[in-house]
PDB file of C-alpha atoms in Angstrom:
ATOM      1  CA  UNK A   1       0.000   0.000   0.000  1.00 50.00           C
ATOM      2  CA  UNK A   2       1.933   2.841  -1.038  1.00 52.00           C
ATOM      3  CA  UNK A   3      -0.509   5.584  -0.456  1.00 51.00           C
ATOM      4  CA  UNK A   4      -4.112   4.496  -0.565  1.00 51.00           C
ATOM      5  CA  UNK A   5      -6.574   4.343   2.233  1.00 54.00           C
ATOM      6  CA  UNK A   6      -8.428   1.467   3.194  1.00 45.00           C
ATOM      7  CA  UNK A   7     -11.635   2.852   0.954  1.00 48.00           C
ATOM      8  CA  UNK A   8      -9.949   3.065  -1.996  1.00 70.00           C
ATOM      9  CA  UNK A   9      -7.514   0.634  -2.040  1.00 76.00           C
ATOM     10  CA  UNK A  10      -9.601  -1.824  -4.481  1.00 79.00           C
ATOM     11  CA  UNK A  11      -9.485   1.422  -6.815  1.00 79.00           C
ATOM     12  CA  UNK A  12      -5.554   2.311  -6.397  1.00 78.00           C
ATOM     13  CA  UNK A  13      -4.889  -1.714  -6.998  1.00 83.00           C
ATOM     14  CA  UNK A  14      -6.584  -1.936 -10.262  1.00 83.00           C
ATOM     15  CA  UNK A  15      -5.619   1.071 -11.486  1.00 82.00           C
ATOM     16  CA  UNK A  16      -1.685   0.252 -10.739  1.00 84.00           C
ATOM     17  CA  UNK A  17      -1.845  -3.356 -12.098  1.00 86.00           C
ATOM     18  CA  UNK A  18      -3.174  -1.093 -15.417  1.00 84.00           C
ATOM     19  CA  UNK A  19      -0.744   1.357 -15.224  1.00 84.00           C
ATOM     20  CA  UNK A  20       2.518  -0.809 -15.004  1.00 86.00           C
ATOM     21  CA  UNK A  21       1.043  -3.176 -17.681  1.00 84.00           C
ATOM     22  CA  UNK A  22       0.778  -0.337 -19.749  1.00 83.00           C
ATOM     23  CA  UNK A  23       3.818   1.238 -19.095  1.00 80.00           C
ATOM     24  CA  UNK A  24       5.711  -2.310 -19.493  1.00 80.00           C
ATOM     25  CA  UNK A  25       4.116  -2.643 -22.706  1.00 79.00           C
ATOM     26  CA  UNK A  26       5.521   0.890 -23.631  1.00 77.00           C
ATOM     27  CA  UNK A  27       8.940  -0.498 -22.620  1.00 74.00           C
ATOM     28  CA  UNK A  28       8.802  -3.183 -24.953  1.00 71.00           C
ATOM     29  CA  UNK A  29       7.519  -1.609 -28.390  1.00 70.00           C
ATOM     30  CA  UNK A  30       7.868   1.799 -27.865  1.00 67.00           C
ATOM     31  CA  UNK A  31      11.464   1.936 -25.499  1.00 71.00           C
ATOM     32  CA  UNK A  32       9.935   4.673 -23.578  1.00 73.00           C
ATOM     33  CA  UNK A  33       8.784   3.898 -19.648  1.00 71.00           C
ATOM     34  CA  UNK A  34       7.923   6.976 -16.873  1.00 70.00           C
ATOM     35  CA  UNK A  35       9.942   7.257 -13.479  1.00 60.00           C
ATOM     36  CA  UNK A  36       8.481   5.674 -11.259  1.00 62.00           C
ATOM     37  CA  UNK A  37       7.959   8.533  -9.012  1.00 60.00           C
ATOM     38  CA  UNK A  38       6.481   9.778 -11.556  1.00 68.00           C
ATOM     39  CA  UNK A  39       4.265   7.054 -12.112  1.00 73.00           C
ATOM     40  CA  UNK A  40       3.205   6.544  -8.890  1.00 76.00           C
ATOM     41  CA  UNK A  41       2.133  10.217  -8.717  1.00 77.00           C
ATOM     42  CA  UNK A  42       0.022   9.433 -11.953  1.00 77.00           C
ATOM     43  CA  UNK A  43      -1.507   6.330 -10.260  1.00 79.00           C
ATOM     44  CA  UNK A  44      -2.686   8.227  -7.060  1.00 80.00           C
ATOM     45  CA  UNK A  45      -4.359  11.157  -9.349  1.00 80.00           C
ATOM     46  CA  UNK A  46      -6.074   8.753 -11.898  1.00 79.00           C
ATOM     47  CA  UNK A  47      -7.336   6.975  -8.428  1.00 80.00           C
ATOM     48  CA  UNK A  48      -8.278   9.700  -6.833  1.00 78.00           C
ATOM     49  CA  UNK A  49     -10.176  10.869  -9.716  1.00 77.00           C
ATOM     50  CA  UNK A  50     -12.130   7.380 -10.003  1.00 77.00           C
ATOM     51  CA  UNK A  51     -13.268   7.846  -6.384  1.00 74.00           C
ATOM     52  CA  UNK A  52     -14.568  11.185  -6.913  1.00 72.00           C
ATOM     53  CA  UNK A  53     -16.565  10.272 -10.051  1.00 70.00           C
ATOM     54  CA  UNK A  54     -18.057   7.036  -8.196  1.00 69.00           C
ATOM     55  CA  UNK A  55     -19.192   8.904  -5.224  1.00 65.00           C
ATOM     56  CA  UNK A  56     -21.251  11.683  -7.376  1.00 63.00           C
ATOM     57  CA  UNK A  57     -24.316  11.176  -7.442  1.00 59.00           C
ATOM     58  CA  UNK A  58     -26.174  10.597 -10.934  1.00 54.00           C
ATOM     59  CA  UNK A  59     -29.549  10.972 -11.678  1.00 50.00           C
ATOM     60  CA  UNK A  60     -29.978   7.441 -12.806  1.00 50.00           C
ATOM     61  CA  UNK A  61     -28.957   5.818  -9.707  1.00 50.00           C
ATOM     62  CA  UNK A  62     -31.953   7.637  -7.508  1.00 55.00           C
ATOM     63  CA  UNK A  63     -35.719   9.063  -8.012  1.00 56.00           C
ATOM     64  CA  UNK A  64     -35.285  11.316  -5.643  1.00 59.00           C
ATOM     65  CA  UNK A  65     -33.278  13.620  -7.433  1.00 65.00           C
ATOM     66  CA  UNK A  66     -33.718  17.553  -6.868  1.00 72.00           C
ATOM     67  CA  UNK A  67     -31.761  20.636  -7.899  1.00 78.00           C
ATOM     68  CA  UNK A  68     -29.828  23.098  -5.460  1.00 81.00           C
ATOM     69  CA  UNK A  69     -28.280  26.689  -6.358  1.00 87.00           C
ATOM     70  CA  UNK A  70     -24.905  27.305  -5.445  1.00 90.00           C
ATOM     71  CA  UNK A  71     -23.215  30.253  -4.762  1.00 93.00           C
ATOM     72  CA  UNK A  72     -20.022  31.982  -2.908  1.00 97.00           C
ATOM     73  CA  UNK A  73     -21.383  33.072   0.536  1.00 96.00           C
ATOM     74  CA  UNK A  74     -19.268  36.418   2.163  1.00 97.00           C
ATOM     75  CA  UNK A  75     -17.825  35.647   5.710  1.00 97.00           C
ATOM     76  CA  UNK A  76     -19.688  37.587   8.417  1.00 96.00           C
ATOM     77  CA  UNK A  77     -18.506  41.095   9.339  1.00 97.00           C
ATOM     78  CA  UNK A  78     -14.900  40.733  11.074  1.00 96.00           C
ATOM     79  CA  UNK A  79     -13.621  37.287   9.154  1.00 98.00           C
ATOM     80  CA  UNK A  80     -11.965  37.133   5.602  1.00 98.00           C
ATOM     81  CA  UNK A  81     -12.111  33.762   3.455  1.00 99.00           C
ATOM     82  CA  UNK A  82      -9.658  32.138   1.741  1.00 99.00           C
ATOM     83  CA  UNK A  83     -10.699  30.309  -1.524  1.00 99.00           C
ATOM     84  CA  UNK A  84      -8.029  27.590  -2.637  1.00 99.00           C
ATOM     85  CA  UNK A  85      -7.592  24.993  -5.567  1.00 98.00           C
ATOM     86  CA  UNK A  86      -5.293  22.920  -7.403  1.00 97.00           C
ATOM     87  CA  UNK A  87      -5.168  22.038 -10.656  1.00 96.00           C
ATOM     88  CA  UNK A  88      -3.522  18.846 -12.405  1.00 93.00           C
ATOM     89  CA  UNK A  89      -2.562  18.694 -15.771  1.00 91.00           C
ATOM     90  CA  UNK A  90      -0.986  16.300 -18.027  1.00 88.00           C
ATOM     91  CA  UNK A  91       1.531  15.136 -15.280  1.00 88.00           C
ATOM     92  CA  UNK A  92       2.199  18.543 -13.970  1.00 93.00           C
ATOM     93  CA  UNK A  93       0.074  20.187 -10.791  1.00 96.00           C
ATOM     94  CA  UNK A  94      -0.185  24.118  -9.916  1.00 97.00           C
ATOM     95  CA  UNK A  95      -2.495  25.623  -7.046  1.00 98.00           C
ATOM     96  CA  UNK A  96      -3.927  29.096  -6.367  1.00 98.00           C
ATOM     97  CA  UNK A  97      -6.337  30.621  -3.965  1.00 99.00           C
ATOM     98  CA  UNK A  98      -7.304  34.706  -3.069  1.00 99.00           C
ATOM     99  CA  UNK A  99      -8.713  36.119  -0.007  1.00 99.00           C
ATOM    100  CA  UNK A 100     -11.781  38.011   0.163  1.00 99.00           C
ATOM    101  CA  UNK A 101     -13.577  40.539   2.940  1.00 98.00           C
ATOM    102  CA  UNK A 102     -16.579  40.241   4.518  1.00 97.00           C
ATOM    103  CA  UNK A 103     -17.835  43.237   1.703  1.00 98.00           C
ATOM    104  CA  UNK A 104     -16.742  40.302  -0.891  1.00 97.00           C
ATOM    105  CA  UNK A 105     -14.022  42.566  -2.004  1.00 98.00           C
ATOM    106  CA  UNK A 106     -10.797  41.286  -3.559  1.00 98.00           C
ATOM    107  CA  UNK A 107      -7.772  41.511  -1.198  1.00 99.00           C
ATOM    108  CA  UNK A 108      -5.121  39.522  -1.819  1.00 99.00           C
ATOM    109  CA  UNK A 109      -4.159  36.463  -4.472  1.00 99.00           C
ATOM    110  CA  UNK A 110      -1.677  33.899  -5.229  1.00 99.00           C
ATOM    111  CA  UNK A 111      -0.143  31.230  -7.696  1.00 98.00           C
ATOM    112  CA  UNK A 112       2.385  28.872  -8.043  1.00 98.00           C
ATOM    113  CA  UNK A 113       3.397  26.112 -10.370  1.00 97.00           C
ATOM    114  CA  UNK A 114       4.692  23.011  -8.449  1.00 96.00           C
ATOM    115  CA  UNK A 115       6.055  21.076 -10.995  1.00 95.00           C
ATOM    116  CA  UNK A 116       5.206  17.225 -11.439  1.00 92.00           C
ATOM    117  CA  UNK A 117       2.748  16.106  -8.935  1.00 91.00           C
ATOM    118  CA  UNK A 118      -0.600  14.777  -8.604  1.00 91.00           C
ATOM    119  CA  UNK A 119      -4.041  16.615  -7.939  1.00 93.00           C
ATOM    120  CA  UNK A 120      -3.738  16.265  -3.908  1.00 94.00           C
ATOM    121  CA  UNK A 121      -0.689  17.314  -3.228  1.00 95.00           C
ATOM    122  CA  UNK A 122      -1.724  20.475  -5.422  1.00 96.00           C
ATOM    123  CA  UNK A 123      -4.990  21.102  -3.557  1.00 97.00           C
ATOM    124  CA  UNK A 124      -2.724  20.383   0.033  1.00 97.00           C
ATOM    125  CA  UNK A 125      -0.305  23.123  -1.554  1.00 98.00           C
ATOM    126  CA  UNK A 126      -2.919  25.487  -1.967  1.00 98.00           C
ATOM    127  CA  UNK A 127      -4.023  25.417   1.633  1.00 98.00           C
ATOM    128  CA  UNK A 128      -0.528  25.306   3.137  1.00 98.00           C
ATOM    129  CA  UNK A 129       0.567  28.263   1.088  1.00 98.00           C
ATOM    130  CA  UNK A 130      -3.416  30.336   1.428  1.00 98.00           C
ATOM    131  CA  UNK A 131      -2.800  30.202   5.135  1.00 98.00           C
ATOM    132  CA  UNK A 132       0.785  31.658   4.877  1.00 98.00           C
ATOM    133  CA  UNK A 133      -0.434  34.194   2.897  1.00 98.00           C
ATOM    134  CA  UNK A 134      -2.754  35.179   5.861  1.00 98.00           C
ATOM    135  CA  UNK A 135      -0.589  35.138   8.764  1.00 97.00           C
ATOM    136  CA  UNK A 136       2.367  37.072   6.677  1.00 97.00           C
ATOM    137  CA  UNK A 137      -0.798  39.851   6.610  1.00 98.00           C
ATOM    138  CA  UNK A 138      -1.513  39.174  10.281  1.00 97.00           C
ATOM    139  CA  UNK A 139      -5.203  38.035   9.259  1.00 98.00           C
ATOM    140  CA  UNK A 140      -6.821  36.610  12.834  1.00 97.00           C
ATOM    141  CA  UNK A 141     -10.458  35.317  11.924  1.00 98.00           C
ATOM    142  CA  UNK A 142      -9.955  33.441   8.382  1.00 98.00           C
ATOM    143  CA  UNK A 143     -12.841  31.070   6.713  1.00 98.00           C
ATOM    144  CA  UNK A 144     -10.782  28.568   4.420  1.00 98.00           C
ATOM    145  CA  UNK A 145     -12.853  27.141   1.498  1.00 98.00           C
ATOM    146  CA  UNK A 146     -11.620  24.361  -0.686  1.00 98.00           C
ATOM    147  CA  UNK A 147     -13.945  22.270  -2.899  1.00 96.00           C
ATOM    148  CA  UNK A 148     -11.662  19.061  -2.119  1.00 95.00           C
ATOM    149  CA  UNK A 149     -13.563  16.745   0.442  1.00 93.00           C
ATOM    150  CA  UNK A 150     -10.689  14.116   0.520  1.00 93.00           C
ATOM    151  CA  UNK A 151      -8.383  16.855   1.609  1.00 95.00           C
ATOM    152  CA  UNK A 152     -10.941  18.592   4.370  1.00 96.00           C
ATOM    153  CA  UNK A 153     -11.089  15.135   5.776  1.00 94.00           C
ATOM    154  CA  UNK A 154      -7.538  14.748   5.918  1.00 94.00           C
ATOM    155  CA  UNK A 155      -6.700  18.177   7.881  1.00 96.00           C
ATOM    156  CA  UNK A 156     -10.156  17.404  10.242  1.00 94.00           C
ATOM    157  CA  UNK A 157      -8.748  13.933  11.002  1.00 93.00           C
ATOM    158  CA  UNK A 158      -4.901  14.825  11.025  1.00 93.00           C
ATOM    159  CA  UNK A 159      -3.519  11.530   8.806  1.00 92.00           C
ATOM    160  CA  UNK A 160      -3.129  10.458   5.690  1.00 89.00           C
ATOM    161  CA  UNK A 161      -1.633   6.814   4.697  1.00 87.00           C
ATOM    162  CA  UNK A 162      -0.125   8.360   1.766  1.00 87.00           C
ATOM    163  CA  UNK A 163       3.108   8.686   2.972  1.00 89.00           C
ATOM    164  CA  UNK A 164       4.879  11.663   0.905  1.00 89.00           C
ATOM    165  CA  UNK A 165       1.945  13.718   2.188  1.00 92.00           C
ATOM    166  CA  UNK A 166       2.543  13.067   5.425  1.00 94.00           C
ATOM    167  CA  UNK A 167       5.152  16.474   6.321  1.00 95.00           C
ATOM    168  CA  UNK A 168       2.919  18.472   4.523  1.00 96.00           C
ATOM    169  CA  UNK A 169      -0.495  17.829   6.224  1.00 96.00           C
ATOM    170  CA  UNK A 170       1.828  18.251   9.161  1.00 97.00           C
ATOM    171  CA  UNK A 171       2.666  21.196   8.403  1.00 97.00           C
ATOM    172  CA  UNK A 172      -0.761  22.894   7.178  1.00 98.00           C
ATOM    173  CA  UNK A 173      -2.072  21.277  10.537  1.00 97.00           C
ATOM    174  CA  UNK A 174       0.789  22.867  12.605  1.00 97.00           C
ATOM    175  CA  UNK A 175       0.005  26.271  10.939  1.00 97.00           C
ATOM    176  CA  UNK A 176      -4.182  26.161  11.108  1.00 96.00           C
ATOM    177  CA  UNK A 177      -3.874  25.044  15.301  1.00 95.00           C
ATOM    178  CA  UNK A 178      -1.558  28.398  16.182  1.00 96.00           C
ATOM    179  CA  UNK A 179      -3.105  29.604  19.387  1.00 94.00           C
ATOM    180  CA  UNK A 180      -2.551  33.356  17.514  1.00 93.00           C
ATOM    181  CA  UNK A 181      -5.442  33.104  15.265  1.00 96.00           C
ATOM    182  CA  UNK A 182      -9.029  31.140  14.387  1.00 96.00           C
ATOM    183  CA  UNK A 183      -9.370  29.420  11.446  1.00 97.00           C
ATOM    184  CA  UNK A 184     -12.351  27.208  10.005  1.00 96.00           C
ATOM    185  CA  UNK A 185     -11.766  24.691   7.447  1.00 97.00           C
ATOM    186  CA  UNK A 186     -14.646  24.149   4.908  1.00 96.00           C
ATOM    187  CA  UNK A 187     -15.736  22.420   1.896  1.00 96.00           C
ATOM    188  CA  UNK A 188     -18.088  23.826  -0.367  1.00 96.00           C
ATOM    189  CA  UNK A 189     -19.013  23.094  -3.975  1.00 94.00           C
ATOM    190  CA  UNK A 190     -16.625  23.432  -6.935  1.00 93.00           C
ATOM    191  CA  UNK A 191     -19.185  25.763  -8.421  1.00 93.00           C
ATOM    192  CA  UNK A 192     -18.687  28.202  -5.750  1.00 96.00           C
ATOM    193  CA  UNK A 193     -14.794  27.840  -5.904  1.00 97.00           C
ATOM    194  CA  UNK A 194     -14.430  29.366  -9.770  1.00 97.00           C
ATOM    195  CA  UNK A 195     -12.499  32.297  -8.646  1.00 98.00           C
ATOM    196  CA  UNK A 196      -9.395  30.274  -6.782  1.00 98.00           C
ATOM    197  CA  UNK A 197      -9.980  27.379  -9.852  1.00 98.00           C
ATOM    198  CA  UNK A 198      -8.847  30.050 -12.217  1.00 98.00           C
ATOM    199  CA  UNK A 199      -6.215  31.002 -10.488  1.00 98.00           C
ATOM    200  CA  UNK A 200      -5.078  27.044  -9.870  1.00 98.00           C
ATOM    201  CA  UNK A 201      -5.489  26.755 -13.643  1.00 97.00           C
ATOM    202  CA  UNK A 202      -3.470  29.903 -14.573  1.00 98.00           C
ATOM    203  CA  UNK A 203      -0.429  28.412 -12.612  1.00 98.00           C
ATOM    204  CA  UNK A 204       0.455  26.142 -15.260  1.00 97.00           C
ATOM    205  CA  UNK A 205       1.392  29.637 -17.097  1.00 96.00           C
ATOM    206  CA  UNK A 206       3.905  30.442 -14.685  1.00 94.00           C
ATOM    207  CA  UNK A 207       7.374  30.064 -14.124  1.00 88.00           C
ATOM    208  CA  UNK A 208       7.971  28.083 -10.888  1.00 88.00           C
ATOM    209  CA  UNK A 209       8.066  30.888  -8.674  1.00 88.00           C
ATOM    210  CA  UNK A 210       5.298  31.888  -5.791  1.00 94.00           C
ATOM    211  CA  UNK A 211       3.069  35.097  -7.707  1.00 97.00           C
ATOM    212  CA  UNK A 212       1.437  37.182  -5.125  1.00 98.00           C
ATOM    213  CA  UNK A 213      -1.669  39.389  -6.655  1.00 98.00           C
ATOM    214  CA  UNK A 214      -1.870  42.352  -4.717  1.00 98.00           C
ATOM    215  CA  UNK A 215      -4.783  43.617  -7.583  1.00 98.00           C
ATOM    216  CA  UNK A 216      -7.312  41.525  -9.450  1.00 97.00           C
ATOM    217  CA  UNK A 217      -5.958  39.783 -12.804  1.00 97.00           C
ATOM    218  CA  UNK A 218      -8.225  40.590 -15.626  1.00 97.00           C
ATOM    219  CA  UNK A 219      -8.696  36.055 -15.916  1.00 96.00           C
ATOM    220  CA  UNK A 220     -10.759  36.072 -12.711  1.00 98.00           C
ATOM    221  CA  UNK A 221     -12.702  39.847 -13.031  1.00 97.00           C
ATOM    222  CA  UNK A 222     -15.948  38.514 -14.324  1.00 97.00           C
ATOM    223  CA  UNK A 223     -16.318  35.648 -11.555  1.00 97.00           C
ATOM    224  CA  UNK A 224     -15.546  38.093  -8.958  1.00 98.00           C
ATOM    225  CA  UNK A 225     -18.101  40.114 -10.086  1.00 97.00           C
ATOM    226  CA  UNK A 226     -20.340  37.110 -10.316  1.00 96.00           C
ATOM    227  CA  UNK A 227     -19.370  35.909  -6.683  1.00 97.00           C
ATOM    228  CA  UNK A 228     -20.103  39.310  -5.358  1.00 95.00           C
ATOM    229  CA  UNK A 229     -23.705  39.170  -7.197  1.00 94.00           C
ATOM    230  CA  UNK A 230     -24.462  36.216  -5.695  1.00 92.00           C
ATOM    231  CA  UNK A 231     -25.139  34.714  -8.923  1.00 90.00           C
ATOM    232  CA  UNK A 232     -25.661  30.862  -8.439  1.00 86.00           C
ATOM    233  CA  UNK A 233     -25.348  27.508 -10.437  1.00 84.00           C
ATOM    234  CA  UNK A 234     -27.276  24.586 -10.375  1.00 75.00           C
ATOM    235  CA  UNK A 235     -26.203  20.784  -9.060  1.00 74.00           C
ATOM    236  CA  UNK A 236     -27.917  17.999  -8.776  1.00 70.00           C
ATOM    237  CA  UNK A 237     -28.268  16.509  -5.267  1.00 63.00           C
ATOM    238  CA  UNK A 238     -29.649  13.216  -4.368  1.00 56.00           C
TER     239      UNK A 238
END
């Protein structure tokens, strides 16, 4: 078990057997084969990925299916939220997130590009580096929003089996428990997450540097604007 939990490890076993059966037969006609850290980052993400898909709900699979609008909710008077995502992409992760005041108003933003990695470790990236963001500006009330449940369960539990996670969830942990400020960890809906999304997916543009936004890039101007309407989209819910 190199990194899956006990719920998904029928998932992250047939997915590996098909990966290095693949990549063996790329060996033999092609010549070409992936690193293996490398592939086990790929394995993790495609598995990952599987699980999420399974566990969404479809309107097939129950009668009782009903409609809900989303929308990005303004912290009360006092707090600022932190929207984060990552983004994976053809072997390659990046992460971004912004913080927003209690008016809805843009304050701060950020990006990175991390390299090779796999869809988790970009959405733990996000987190670890939307909370530094906030205590370099002294923020003491923060609302963190990701749309990643796997990840919210991880920092509410404090583990993960998958083992090179393991120093960062420490550290994210480490950083959200400082007696110094209050922080609240949430999920909410991807479709209320479009702002920091955009700025995950406009990472892969960047060098691999840290970019801090101290204005609002033109890419995210017209979901702002849609956030701060309170303009919603529709999921289905079971």
């Amino acid at each position: 078990n190199i990194g899956a939990s006990n719920t998904d490890w029928p998932t992250f076993f047939g997915v590996s057997v098909w990966a290095l059966w693949k990549d063996r037969n790329n060996l033999v006609f092609s010549r070409e084969t992936e690193l293996g850290n490398h592939l086990t980052s790929k394995v993790v993400n495609m598995a990952y990925q599987i699980e999420k898909e399974i566990k969404c709900p479809l309107a097939s699979r129950d009668e009782n299916i009903s409609k809900r609008n989303i929308h990005w909710r303004r912290p009360p008077v006092g707090f600022v939220t932190i929207n984060t995502d990552g983004s994976y992409k053809n072997g390659y992760s990046a992460c971004g997130g912004l913080i927003r005041d209690h008016r809805g108003h843009f304050v701060k933003g950020f990006l990175r590009n991390l390299g090779t990695g796999n869809a988790l470790l970009a959405e733990l990236c996000g987190i670890l580096f939307g909370c530094q963001m906030a205590r370099d500006m002294c923020l003491t009330h923060v609302i963190l929003e990701t749309d990643s449940t796997h990840v919210v369960n991880m920092i509410n539990n404090r583990f993960t089996s998958i083992f090179y996670l393991q120093p960062l969830l420490h550290e994210v942990i480490s950083l959200i428990h400082l007696p110094s400020w209050t922080i609240h960890v949430n999920h909410i809906h991807r479709e209320a997450n479009s702002c920091a999304n955009a700025l995950a997916f406009k990472g892969h543009d960047v060098g691999f540097t840290h970019v801090l936004l101290d204005s609002i890039p033109a890419y995210i101007s017209t979901l702002l604007d849609k956030d701060l309407r309170g303009a919603c989209s529709s999921i289905v819910v079971s």
